XYZ file of C-alpha atoms in Angstrom:
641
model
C -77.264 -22.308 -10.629
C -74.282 -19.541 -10.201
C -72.618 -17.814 -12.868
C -68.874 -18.662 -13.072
C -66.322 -16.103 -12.076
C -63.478 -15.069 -14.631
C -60.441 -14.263 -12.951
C -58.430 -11.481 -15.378
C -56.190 -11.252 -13.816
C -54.516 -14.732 -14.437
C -55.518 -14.659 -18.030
C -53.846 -11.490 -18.098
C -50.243 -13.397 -16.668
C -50.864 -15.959 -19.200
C -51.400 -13.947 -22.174
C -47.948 -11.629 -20.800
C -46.313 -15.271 -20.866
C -47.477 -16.113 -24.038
C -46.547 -12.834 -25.543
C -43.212 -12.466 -24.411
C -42.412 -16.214 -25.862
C -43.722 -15.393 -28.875
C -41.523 -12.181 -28.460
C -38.585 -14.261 -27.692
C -39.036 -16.824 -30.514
C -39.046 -13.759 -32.953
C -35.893 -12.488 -31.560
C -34.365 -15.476 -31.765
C -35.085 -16.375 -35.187
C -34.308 -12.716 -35.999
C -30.973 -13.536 -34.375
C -30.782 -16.472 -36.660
C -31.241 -15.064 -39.535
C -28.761 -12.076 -38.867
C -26.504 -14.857 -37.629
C -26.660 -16.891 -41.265
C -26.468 -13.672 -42.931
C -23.247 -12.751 -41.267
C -22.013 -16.105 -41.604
C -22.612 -15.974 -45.401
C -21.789 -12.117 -46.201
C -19.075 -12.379 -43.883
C -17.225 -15.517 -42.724
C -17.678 -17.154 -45.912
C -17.649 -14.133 -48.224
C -14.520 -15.358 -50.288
C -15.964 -18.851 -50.538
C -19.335 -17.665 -51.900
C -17.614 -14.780 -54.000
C -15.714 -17.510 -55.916
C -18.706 -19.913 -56.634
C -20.938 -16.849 -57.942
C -17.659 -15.467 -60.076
C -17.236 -19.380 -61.663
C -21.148 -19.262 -63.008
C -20.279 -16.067 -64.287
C -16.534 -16.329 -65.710
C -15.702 -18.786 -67.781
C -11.824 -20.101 -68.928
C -11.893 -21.291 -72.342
C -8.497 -23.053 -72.917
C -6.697 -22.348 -76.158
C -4.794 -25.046 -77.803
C -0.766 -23.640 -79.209
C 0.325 -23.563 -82.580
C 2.247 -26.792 -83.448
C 5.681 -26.093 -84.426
C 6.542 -25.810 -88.398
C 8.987 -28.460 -89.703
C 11.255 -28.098 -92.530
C 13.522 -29.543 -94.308
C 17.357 -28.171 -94.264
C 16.664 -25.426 -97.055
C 13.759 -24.445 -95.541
C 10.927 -26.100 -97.297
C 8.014 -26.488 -95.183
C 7.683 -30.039 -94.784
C 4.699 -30.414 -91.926
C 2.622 -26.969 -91.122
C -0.835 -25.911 -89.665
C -3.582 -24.159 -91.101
C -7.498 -23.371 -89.176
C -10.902 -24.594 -90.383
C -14.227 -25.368 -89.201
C -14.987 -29.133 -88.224
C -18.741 -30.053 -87.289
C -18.367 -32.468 -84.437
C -20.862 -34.526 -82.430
C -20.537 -35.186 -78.860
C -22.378 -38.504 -78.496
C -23.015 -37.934 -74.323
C -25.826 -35.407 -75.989
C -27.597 -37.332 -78.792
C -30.324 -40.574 -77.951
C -29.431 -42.171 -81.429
C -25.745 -41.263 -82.824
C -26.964 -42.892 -86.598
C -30.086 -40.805 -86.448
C -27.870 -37.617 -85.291
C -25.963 -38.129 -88.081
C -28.361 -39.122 -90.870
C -30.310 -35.185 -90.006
C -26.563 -33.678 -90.328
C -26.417 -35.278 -93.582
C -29.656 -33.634 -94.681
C -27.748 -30.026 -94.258
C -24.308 -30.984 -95.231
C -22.611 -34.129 -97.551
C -21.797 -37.115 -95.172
C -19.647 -39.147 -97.048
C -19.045 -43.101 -96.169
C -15.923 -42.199 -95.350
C -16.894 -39.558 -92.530
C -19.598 -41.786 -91.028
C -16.286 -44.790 -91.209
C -14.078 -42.947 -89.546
C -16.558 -40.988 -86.663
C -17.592 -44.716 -85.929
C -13.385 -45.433 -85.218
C -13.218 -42.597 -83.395
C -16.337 -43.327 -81.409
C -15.177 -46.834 -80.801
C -11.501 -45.855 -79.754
C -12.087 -42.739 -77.954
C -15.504 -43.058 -75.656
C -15.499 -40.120 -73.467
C -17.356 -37.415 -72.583
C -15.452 -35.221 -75.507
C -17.125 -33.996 -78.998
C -15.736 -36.319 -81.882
C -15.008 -34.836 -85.483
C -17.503 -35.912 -88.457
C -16.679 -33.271 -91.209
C -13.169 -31.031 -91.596
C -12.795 -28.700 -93.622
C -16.315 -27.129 -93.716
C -17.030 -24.656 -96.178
C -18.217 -20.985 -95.378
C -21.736 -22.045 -96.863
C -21.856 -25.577 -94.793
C -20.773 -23.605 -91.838
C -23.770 -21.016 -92.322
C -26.333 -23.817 -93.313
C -25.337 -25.891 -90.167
C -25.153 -22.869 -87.904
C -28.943 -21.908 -88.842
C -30.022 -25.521 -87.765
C -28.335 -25.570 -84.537
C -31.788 -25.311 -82.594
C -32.544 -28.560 -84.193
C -29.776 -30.488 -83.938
C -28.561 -31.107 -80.183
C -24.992 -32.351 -79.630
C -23.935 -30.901 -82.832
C -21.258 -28.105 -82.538
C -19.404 -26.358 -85.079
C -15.735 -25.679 -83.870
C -12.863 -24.124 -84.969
C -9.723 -26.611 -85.134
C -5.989 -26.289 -86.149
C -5.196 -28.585 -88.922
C -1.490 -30.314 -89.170
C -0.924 -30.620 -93.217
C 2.306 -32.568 -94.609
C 2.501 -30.742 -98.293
C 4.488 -33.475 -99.956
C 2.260 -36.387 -98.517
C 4.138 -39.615 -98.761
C 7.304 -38.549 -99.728
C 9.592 -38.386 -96.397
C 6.217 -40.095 -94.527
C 8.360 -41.888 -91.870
C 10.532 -39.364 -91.102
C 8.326 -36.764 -89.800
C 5.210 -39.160 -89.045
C 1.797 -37.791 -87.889
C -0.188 -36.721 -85.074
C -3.426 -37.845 -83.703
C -6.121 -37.857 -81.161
C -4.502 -38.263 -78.003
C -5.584 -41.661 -76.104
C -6.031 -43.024 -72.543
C -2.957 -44.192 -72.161
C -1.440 -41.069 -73.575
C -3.704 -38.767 -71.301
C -2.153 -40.684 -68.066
C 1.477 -40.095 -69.532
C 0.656 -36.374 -69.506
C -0.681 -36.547 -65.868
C 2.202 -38.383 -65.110
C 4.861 -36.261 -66.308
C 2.891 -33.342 -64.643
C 2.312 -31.940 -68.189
C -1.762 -31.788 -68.410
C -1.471 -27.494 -67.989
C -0.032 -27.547 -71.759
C -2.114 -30.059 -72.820
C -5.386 -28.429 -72.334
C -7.291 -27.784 -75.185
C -5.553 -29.916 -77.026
C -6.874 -33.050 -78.998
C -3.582 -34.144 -81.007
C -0.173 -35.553 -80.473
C 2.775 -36.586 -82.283
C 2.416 -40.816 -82.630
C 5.444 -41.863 -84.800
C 8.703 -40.136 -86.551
C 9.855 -36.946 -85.442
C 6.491 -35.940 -84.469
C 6.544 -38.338 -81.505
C 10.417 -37.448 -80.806
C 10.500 -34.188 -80.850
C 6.443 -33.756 -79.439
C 8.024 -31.473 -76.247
C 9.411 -29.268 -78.322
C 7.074 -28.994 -81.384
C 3.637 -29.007 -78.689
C 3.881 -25.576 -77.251
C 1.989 -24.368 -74.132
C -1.175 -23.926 -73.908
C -3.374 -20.504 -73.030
C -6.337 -19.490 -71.968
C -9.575 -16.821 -72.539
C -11.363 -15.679 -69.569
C -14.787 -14.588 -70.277
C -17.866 -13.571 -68.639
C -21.471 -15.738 -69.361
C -24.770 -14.957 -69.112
C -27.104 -17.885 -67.623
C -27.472 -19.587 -71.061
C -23.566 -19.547 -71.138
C -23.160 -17.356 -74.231
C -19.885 -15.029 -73.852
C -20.737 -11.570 -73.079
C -17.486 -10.079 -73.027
C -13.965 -10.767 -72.782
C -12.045 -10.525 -69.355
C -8.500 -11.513 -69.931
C -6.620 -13.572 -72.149
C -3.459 -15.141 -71.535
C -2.056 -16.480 -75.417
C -0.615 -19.915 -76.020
C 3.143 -20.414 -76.787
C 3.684 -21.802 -80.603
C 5.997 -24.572 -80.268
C 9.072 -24.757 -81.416
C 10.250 -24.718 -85.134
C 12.591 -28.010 -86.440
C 14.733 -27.923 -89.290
C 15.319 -31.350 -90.569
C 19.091 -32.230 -92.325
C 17.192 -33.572 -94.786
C 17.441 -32.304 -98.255
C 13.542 -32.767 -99.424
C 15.083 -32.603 -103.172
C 17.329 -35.473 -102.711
C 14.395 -37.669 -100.954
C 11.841 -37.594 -104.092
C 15.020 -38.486 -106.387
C 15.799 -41.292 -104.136
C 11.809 -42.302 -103.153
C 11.285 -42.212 -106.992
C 14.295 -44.152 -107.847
C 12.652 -47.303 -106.306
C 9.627 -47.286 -108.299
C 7.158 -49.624 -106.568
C 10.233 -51.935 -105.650
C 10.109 -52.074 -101.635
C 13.319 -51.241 -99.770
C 15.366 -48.443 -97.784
C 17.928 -45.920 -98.711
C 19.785 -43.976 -96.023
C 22.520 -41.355 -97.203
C 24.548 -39.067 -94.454
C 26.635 -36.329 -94.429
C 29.991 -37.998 -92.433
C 31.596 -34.664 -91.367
C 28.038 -33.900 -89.321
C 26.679 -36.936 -88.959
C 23.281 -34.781 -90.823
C 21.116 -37.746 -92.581
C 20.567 -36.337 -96.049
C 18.253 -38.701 -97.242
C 15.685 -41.671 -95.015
C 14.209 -43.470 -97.659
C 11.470 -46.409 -96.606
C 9.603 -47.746 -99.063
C 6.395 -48.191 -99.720
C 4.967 -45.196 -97.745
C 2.238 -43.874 -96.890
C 0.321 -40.326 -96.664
C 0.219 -39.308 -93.128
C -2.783 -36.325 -94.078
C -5.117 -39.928 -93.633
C -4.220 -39.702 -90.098
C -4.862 -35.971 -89.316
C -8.476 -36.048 -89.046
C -8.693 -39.542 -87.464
C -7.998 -42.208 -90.099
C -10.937 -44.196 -91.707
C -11.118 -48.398 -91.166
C -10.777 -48.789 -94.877
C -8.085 -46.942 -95.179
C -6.040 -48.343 -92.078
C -6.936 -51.863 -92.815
C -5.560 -51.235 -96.152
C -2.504 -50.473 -94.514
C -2.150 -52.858 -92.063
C -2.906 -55.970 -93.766
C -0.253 -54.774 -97.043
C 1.803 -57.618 -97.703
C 4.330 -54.672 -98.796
C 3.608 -53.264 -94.989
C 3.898 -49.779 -95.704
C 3.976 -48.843 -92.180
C 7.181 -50.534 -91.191
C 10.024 -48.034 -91.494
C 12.622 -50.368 -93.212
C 15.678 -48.275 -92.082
C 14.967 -48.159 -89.021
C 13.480 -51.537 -87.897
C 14.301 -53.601 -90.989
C 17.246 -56.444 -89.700
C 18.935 -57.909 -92.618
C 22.017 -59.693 -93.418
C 24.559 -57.406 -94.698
C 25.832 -60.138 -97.559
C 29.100 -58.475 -99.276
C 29.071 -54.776 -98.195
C 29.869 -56.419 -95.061
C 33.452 -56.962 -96.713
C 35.250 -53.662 -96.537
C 34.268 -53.766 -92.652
C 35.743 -57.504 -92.474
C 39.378 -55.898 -94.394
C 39.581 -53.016 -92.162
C 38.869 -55.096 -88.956
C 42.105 -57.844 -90.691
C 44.246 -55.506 -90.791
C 43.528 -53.608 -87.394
C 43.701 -56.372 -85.600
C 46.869 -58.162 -87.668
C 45.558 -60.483 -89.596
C 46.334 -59.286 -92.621
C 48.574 -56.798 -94.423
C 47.086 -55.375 -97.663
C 50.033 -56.881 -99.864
C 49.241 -60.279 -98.476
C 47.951 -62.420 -101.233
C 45.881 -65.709 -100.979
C 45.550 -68.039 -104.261
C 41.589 -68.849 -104.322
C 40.710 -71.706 -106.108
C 37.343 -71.097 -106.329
C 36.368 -72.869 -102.606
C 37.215 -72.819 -99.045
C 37.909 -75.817 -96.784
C 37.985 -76.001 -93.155
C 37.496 -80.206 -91.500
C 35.244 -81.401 -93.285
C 33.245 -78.304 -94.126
C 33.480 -77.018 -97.959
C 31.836 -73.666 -98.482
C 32.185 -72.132 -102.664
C 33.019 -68.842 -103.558
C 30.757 -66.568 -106.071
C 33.114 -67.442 -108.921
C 33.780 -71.330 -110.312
C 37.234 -72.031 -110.150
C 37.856 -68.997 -107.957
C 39.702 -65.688 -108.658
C 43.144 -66.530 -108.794
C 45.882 -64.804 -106.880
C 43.779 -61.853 -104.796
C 45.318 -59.414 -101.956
C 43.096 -57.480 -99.661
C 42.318 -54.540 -102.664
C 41.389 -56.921 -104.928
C 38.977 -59.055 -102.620
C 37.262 -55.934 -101.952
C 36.766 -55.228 -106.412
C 35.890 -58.688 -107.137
C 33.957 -59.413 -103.913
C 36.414 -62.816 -103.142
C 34.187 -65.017 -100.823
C 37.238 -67.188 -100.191
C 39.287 -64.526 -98.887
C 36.717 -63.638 -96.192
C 36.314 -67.529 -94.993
C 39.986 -67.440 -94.538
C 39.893 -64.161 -92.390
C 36.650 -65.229 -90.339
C 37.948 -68.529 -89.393
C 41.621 -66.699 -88.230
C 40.014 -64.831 -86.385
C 38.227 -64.364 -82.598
C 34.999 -63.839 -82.763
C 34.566 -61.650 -79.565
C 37.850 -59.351 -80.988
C 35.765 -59.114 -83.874
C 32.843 -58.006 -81.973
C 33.979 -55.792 -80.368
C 35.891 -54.187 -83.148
C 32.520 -54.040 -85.543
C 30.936 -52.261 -81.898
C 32.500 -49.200 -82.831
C 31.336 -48.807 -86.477
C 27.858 -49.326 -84.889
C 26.696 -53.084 -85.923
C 24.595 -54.495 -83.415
C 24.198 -51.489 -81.618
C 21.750 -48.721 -81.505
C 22.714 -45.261 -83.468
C 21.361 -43.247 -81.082
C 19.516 -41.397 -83.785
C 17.122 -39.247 -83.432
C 13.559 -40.631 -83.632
C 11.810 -43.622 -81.656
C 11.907 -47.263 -82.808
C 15.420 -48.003 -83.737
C 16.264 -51.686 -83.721
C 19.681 -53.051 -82.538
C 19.812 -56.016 -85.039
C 22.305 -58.539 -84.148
C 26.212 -59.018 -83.710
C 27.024 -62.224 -82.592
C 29.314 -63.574 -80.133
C 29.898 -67.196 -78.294
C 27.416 -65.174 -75.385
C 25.500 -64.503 -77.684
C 24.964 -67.850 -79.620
C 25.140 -69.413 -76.176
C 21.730 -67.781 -75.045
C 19.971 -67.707 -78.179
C 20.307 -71.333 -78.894
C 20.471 -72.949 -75.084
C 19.968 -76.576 -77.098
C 23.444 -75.561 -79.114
C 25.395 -73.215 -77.485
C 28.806 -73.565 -79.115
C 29.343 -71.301 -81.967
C 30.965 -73.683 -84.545
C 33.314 -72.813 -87.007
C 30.562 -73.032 -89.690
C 29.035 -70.307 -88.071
C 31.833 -68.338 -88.154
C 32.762 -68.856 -91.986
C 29.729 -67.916 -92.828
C 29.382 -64.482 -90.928
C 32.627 -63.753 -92.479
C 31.023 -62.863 -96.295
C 27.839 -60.877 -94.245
C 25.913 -64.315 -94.239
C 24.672 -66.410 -90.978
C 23.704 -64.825 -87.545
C 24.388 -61.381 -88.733
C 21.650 -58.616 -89.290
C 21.712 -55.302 -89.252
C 19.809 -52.913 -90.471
C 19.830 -50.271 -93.474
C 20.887 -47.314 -90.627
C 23.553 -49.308 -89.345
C 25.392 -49.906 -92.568
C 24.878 -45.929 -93.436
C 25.935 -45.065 -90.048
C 29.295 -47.472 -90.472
C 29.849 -46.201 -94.475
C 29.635 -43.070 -93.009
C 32.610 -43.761 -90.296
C 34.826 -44.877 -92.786
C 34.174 -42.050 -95.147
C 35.318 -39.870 -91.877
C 38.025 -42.328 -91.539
C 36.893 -42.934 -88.065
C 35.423 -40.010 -86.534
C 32.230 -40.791 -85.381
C 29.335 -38.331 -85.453
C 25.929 -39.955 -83.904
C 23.443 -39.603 -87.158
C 20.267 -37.014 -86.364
C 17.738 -35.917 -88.356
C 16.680 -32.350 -86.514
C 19.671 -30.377 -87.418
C 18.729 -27.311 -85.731
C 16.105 -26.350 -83.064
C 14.442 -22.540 -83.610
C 13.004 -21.177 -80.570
C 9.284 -19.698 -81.112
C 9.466 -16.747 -79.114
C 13.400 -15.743 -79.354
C 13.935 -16.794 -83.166
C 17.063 -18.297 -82.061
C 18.899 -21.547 -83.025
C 20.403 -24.200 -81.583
C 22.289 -27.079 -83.288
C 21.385 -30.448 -82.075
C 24.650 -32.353 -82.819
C 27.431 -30.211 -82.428
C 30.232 -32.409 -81.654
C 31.847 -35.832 -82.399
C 30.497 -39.188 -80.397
C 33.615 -40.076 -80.201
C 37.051 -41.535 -82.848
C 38.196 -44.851 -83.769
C 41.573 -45.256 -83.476
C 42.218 -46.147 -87.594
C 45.865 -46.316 -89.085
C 45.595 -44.218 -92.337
C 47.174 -47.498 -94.367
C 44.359 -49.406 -93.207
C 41.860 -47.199 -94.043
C 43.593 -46.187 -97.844
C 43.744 -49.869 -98.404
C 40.029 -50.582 -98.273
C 39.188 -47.242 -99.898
C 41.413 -48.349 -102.977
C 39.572 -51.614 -102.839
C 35.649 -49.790 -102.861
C 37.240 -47.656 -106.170
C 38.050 -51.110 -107.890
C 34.710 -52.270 -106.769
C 33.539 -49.221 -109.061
C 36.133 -48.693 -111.910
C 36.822 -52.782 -112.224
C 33.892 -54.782 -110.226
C 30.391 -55.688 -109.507
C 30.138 -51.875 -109.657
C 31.332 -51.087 -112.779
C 28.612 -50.632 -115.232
C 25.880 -48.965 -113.018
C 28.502 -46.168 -112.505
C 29.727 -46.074 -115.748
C 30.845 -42.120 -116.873
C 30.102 -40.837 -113.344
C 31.151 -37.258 -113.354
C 32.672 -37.474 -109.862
C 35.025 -39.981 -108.240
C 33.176 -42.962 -105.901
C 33.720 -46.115 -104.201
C 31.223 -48.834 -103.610
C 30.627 -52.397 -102.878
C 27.576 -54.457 -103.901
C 26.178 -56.596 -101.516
C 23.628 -59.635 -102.321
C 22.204 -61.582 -99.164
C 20.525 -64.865 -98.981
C 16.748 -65.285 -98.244
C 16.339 -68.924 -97.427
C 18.968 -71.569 -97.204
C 20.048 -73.501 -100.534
C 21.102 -76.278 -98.734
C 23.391 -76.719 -101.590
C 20.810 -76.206 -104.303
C 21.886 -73.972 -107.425
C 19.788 -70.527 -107.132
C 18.164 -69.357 -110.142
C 15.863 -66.514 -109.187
C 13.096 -66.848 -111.985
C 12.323 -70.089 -109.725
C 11.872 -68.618 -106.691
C 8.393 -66.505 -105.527
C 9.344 -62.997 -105.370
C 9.592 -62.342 -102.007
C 12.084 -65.362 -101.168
C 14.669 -63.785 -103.455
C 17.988 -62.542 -102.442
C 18.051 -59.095 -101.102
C 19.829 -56.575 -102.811
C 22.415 -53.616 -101.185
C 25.143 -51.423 -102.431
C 27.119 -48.690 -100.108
C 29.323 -46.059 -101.182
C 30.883 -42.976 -100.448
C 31.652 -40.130 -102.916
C 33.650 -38.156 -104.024
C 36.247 -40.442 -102.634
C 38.966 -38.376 -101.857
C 36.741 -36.453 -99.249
C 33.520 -38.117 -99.102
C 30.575 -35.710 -98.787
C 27.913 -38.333 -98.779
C 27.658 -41.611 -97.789
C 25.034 -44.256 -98.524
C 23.295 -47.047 -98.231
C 20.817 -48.643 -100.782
C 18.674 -51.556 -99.803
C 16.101 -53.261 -102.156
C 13.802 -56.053 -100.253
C 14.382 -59.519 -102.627
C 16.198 -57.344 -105.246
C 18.354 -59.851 -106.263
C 21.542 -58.660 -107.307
C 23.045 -55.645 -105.728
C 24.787 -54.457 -108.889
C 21.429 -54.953 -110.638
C 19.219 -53.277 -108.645
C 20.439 -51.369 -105.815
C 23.316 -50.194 -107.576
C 21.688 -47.890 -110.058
C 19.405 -46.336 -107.348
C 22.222 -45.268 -105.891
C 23.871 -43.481 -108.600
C 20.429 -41.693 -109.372
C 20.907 -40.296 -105.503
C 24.801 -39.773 -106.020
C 23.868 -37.658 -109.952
C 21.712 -35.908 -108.014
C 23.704 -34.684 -104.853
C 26.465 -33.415 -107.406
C 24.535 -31.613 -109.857
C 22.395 -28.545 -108.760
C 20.310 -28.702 -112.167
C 18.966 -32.694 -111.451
C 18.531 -31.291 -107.581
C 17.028 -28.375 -108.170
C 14.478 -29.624 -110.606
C 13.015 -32.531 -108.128
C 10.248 -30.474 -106.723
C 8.616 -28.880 -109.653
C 5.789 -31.075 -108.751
C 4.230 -31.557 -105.572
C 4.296 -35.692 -104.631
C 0.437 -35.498 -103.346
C -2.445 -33.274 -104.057
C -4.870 -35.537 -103.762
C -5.914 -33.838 -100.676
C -6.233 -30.521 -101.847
C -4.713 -28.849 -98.944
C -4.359 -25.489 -98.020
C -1.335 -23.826 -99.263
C 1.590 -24.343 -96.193
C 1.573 -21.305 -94.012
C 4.328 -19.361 -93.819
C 7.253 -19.993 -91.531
C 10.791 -18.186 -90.261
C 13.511 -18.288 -92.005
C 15.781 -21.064 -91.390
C 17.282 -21.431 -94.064
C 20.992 -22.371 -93.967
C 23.427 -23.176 -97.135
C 23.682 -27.149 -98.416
C-alpha cells in the first residue's frame, strides 16, 4: 500500500483564498462600522444631539400669577398667596385608599380631604397628581418629606392659592376658579391658547372670574434645568418668568355691598344699584350666597350637595338670571311710554272708580272704590291700577315694545359677566309662537301687562339698568362691573366703558312728569313711611307682583306657604334732582314692596350718602372661617368714589 501525496501547493492557494476573504470580511465590517459611525456622529449629529440634551435638560413650566381684583377703592377683593399641597397621582399607587390611609399616619386626613380627593378623582381621571391636603404646615411638610421613600405617588408641591377675603359677601360677582376640565382643556387647544396654559391647574368657572379669565390668567413661563439620571435638578440653565395677569378694579363699592347683603337678613332676593352717569354697578346683591374659598381647593360632595339641592338655591345669581314680573315699578315706565307716544298728557285726569271694564272683562284696582279723580303724577304716588288698564288697552302693543326696547326690558344689558338672561317682552310675535294653540294676544293679556302683571318678566338688572336711564333722563350707559383694566407689566389703566351706548330721544316734560310722580310715591305714597326723615331728596315706586293666579280669590298672605307669596320690589333714584344712584330692590315672596323691599333700600340709600354708615361697614371681615392668609399686596388703583 502507497503513501498518499500532499500537494502544498494547492493547500497553499486555498488557505491565500481563505485568508484574503477573511481579510475582506474584516474590511468590510470595518467599513461598516466607520460607515454607522459617520452616519451617527455626522449625518445625524443634530438629531442625536437633541435626544441626549432632552434626557439631560429638563423644562419645568411655571404657572403666572392670577391677576388681583378689587373693588373701586381698592380693597382687595380676590388675591393669591403660595403653600405646600401633598398630592397623590393615582397612575403611581396599586390601592388609592391604602395610599391614603399611610399619608394619614404622617399627617391629619380629615373626612373632608379624603371627600373631596375622591370628587376630584372621579371628575378629573388623568394621568395628573390630584390635591389631598392644602395648606401644609412647615412641620407636615418636613414629616412627609422624610417619608417620601415610603410612600410612592405621593409628592409634595408648591401651589398658588386664589383667596376671596370677604367670602360670601359679593360671591357672584367675582365667582371662583377651579380645576380645569376636559372640555375646558379642548377650548384651550382650540383657541390655540395651551402655551399659557401650561402649568396651570385652575380657571375662572363663573362671575368675573370666567369673564374676564384672558385677562386675569397671565402667560405662562418656564425653568430649564439640567438632570442627572434619577431626574433630580442639578443646576439651573435658563429661566424664562411667567407674565402676572392683569389687575381688575371692580365699580363696586365693597362697603355698600355688606350694607346691602346684610340688609336682607336671611330673606332671599337681589339688589342691584348703578351709578347712571357711568353706567358703574355700585352694588350686585344675590341672595343667599355662598363662599367661593369651598371651591379653591376642589369642593367637597357634602358641601356641593348642600348647595345644590338648597331649596333657597344659593347658586343662582338672582340679578342676573332671576325673571320676574315687574308688578307696579313697571308704572313710571308705562307713564313715560303714554306720554311719548301721545297717549296721555300729564294734566289729563281719569275718575277711577275703583275697577276697570273692557267687554265683558272686569279687572279691580288695589283700592275699593278706587282713587277718585287721578292724573298721570298722581297714578304714579298712589300706584292707580285703573289708570294703567286704561293706558294698556289704548295702546299698540308692538309701539309699546319697541318703546320699553330701549330702556332695556326684554333685552340683554350687555353687562359684563356671563349668564345674563333676556326675560321676556311680549308682542303679538311673540304670544303667537309661544302659545301656537292660542296665538292671538287678547285684550286681557294686554290689561294685565299694563300694571307689570301677565307675560312680562324681567329681571332685577333690567329694572336697575331702566331706573338708571331715567335717572340719566335717557342717556344710556351699558352697566359693567370691571371699571378699569391695570396692565401687569406697564401699571397702566384703561377704562372699560368710556362712552354712552347710545340716547333716548326723551322730552324733558315727559321725563319731569314721572319724576314728580316717583317723589309723591315717597313724600305721599306706598313709599312714605320707609323713607320717612331721609336726609336727602328721593323718588321711588313700590312694586308687589303676583305668585300664582287668584282666580278671583281674596289674598291674605298668612294663608299662603311662604314661597307662593307675592314678590316684593321697590326702585328709586336719589338725590332726585341729579340722581347719583339708582336702584333696584327685589325680595323673593316678600310680600309687600313698601314692607319689605322698601326699607332695604333706604339702608343702601343712608348708606351711599353718609361717609360715617359707609365707612364703618368693613370693620369686620364677613368670613374667617377659613383662616386665610392675609391678602397680598396689590398696586394702587385706587380712584375717588
Amino acid at each position: 500500500m502507497s503513501a498518499e501525496l500532499r500537494n502544498y501547493d494547492q493547500e497553499l492557494f486555498w488557505f491565500q483564498r481563505r485568508l484574503t476573504l477573511a481579510a475582506a470580511l474584516v474590511v468590510v465590517c470595518f467599513l461598516a462600522l466607520l460607515g454607522r459611525f459617520v452616519f451617527l456622529q455626522v449625518v445625524q449629529h443634530r438629531h442625536y444631539a437633541t435626544l441626549a440634551e432632552a434626557n439631560r435638560i429638563d423644562i419645568q413650566p411655571e404657572a403666572p400669577n392670577r391677576g388681583i381684583i378689587t373693588d373701586r377703592n381698592g380693597v382687595v377683593l380676590a388675591s393669591n398667596y403660595s403653600a405646600y399641597t401633598l398630592e397623590i397621582n393615582p397612575q403611581k399607587v396599586a390601592n388609592l385608599d391604602a395610599a391614603i390611609d399611610e399619608v394619614a399616619k404622617i399627617v391629619d386626613i380629615s373626612q373632608r380631604d379624603r371627600r373631596r380627593f375622591r370628587r376630584l378623582y372621579e371628575e378629573f381621571r388623568s394621568n395628573d397628581s390630584l390635591p389631598l391636603k392644602s395648606r401644609l404646615s412647615d412641620e407636615e411638610v418636613a414629616r412627609v418629606a422624610a417619608n417620601r421613600y415610603r410612600l410612592p405617588g405621593v409628592e409634595i408641591k408648591a401651589r398658588l392659592f386664589r383667596q376671596y377675603p370677604f367670602g360670601e359677601v359679593a360671591s357672584h360677582v367675582i365667582g371662583y376658579i377651579g380645576r380645569i376640565n376636559q372640555g375646558e382643556k379642548e377650548r384651550i387647544e382650540a383657541q390655540g391658547l395651551t402655551a399659557s396654559y401650561k402649568g396651570s391647574d385652575y380657571i375662572g368657572k363663573v362671575g368675573i372670574e370666567l369673564s374676564y379669565e384672558k385677562e386675569l390668567h397671565g402667560t405662562a413661563g418656564a425653568t430649564e434645568v439640567e438632570v442627572d439620571a434619577s431626574r433630580r435638578v442639578v443646576r439651573t440653565l435658563s429661566r424664562k418668568p411667567s407674565t402676572t395677569g392683569n389687575n381688575l378694579q371692580l365699580s363696586l363699592d365693597i362697603r355698600l355691598q355688606k350694607i346691602a347683603e346684610d340688609a336682607f337678613g336671611t330673606r332671599r332676593g337681589a339688589l342691584v344699584a348703578i351709578e347712571p352717569s357711568t353706567g358703574d354697578v355700585l352694588a350686585f346683591v344675590s341672595r343667599p350666597g355662598y363662599d367661593p374659598n369651598l371651591f379653591v381647593d376642589g369642593i367637597d360632595p357634602q358641601n356641593w350637595e348642600a348647595l345644590n339641592t338648597s331649596d333657597d338655591k344659593p347658586l343662582l345669581n338672582r340679578p342676573l338670571r332671576g325673571a320676574y314680573p315687574p308688578g307696579s315699578t313697571y308704572k313710571p315706565f308705562m307713564a313715560l311710554m303714554a306720554q311719548e307716544l301721545g297717549v296721555r298728557t300729564a294734566q289729563q285726569t281719569i275718575s277711577d272708580p275703583g275697577f276697570f271694564r273692557l267687554g265683558g272683562g272686569y279687572w279691580r284696582d288695589d283700592k275699593v272704590g278706587g282713587h277718585g279723580v287721578v292724573d298721570l303724577v298722581k297714578s304714579i304716588a298712589v300706584s292707580c291700577d285703573t289708570y294703567y288698564y286704561q293706558i294698556a288697552a289704548e295702546t299698540d302693543i308692538d309701539e309699546w315694545a319697541v318703546f320699553m326696547k330701549q330702556f332695556g326690558f326684554g333685552q340683554k344689558t350687555g353687562i359684563d359677566i356671563d349668564g345674563e338672561l333676556s326675560g321676556i317682552l311680549p308682542t303679538r310675535e311673540w304670544k303667537a309662537k309661544r302659545f301656537p294653540k292660542d296665538p292671538k294676544l287678547h285684550v286681557g293679556d294686554q290689561v294685565s301687562l299694563g300694571i307689570g302683571q301677565g307675560f312680562n318678566t324681567f329681571t332685577p338688572l333690567q329694572m336697575a339698568h331702566a331706573t338708571a336711564i331715567l335717572a340719566n333722563r335717557g342717556t344710556v350707559f351699558k352697566p359693567h362691573l370691571v371699571k378699569r383694566v391695570q396692565d401687569s407689566r406697564s401699571g397702566e389703566a384703561r377704562l372699560t366703558q368710556p362712552t354712552p351706548a347710545y340716547t333716548i330721544p326723551l322730552k324733558d316734560a315727559h321725563v319731569d312728569a314721572v319724576m314728580r310722580g316717583l317723589e309723591g310715591v315717597v313724600k305721599e305714597g306706598t313709599g312714605r313711611t320707609p323713607f320717612m326723615n331721609a336726609k336727602y331728596t328721593s323718588g321711588g315706586k313700590t312694586g308687589t307682583a303676583q305668585v300664582f293666579s287668584l282666580r278671583g280669590g281674596e289674598y291674605i298672605a298668612s294663608q299662603v306657604a311662604e314661597r307662593l307669596r307675592d314678590h316684593a320690589w321697590y326702585i328709586a333714584l336719589a338725590p332726585l334732582e341729579k340722581p347719583t344712584i339708582a336702584l333696584v330692590a327685589f325680595v323673593e315672596n316678600g310680600g309687600f314692596g313698601s314692607e319689605s323691599a322698601a326699607p332695604i333700600a333706604r339702608k343702601v340709600l343712608d348708606a351711599w350718602f353718609d361717609p360715617v354708615v359707609l365707612g364703618a361697614a368693613l370693620k369686620k371681615p364677613a368670613d374667617d372661617r377659613n383662616a386665610l392668609p392675609p391678602a397680598a399686596e396689590t398696586p394702587d388703583m385706587r380712584r375717588p368714589r
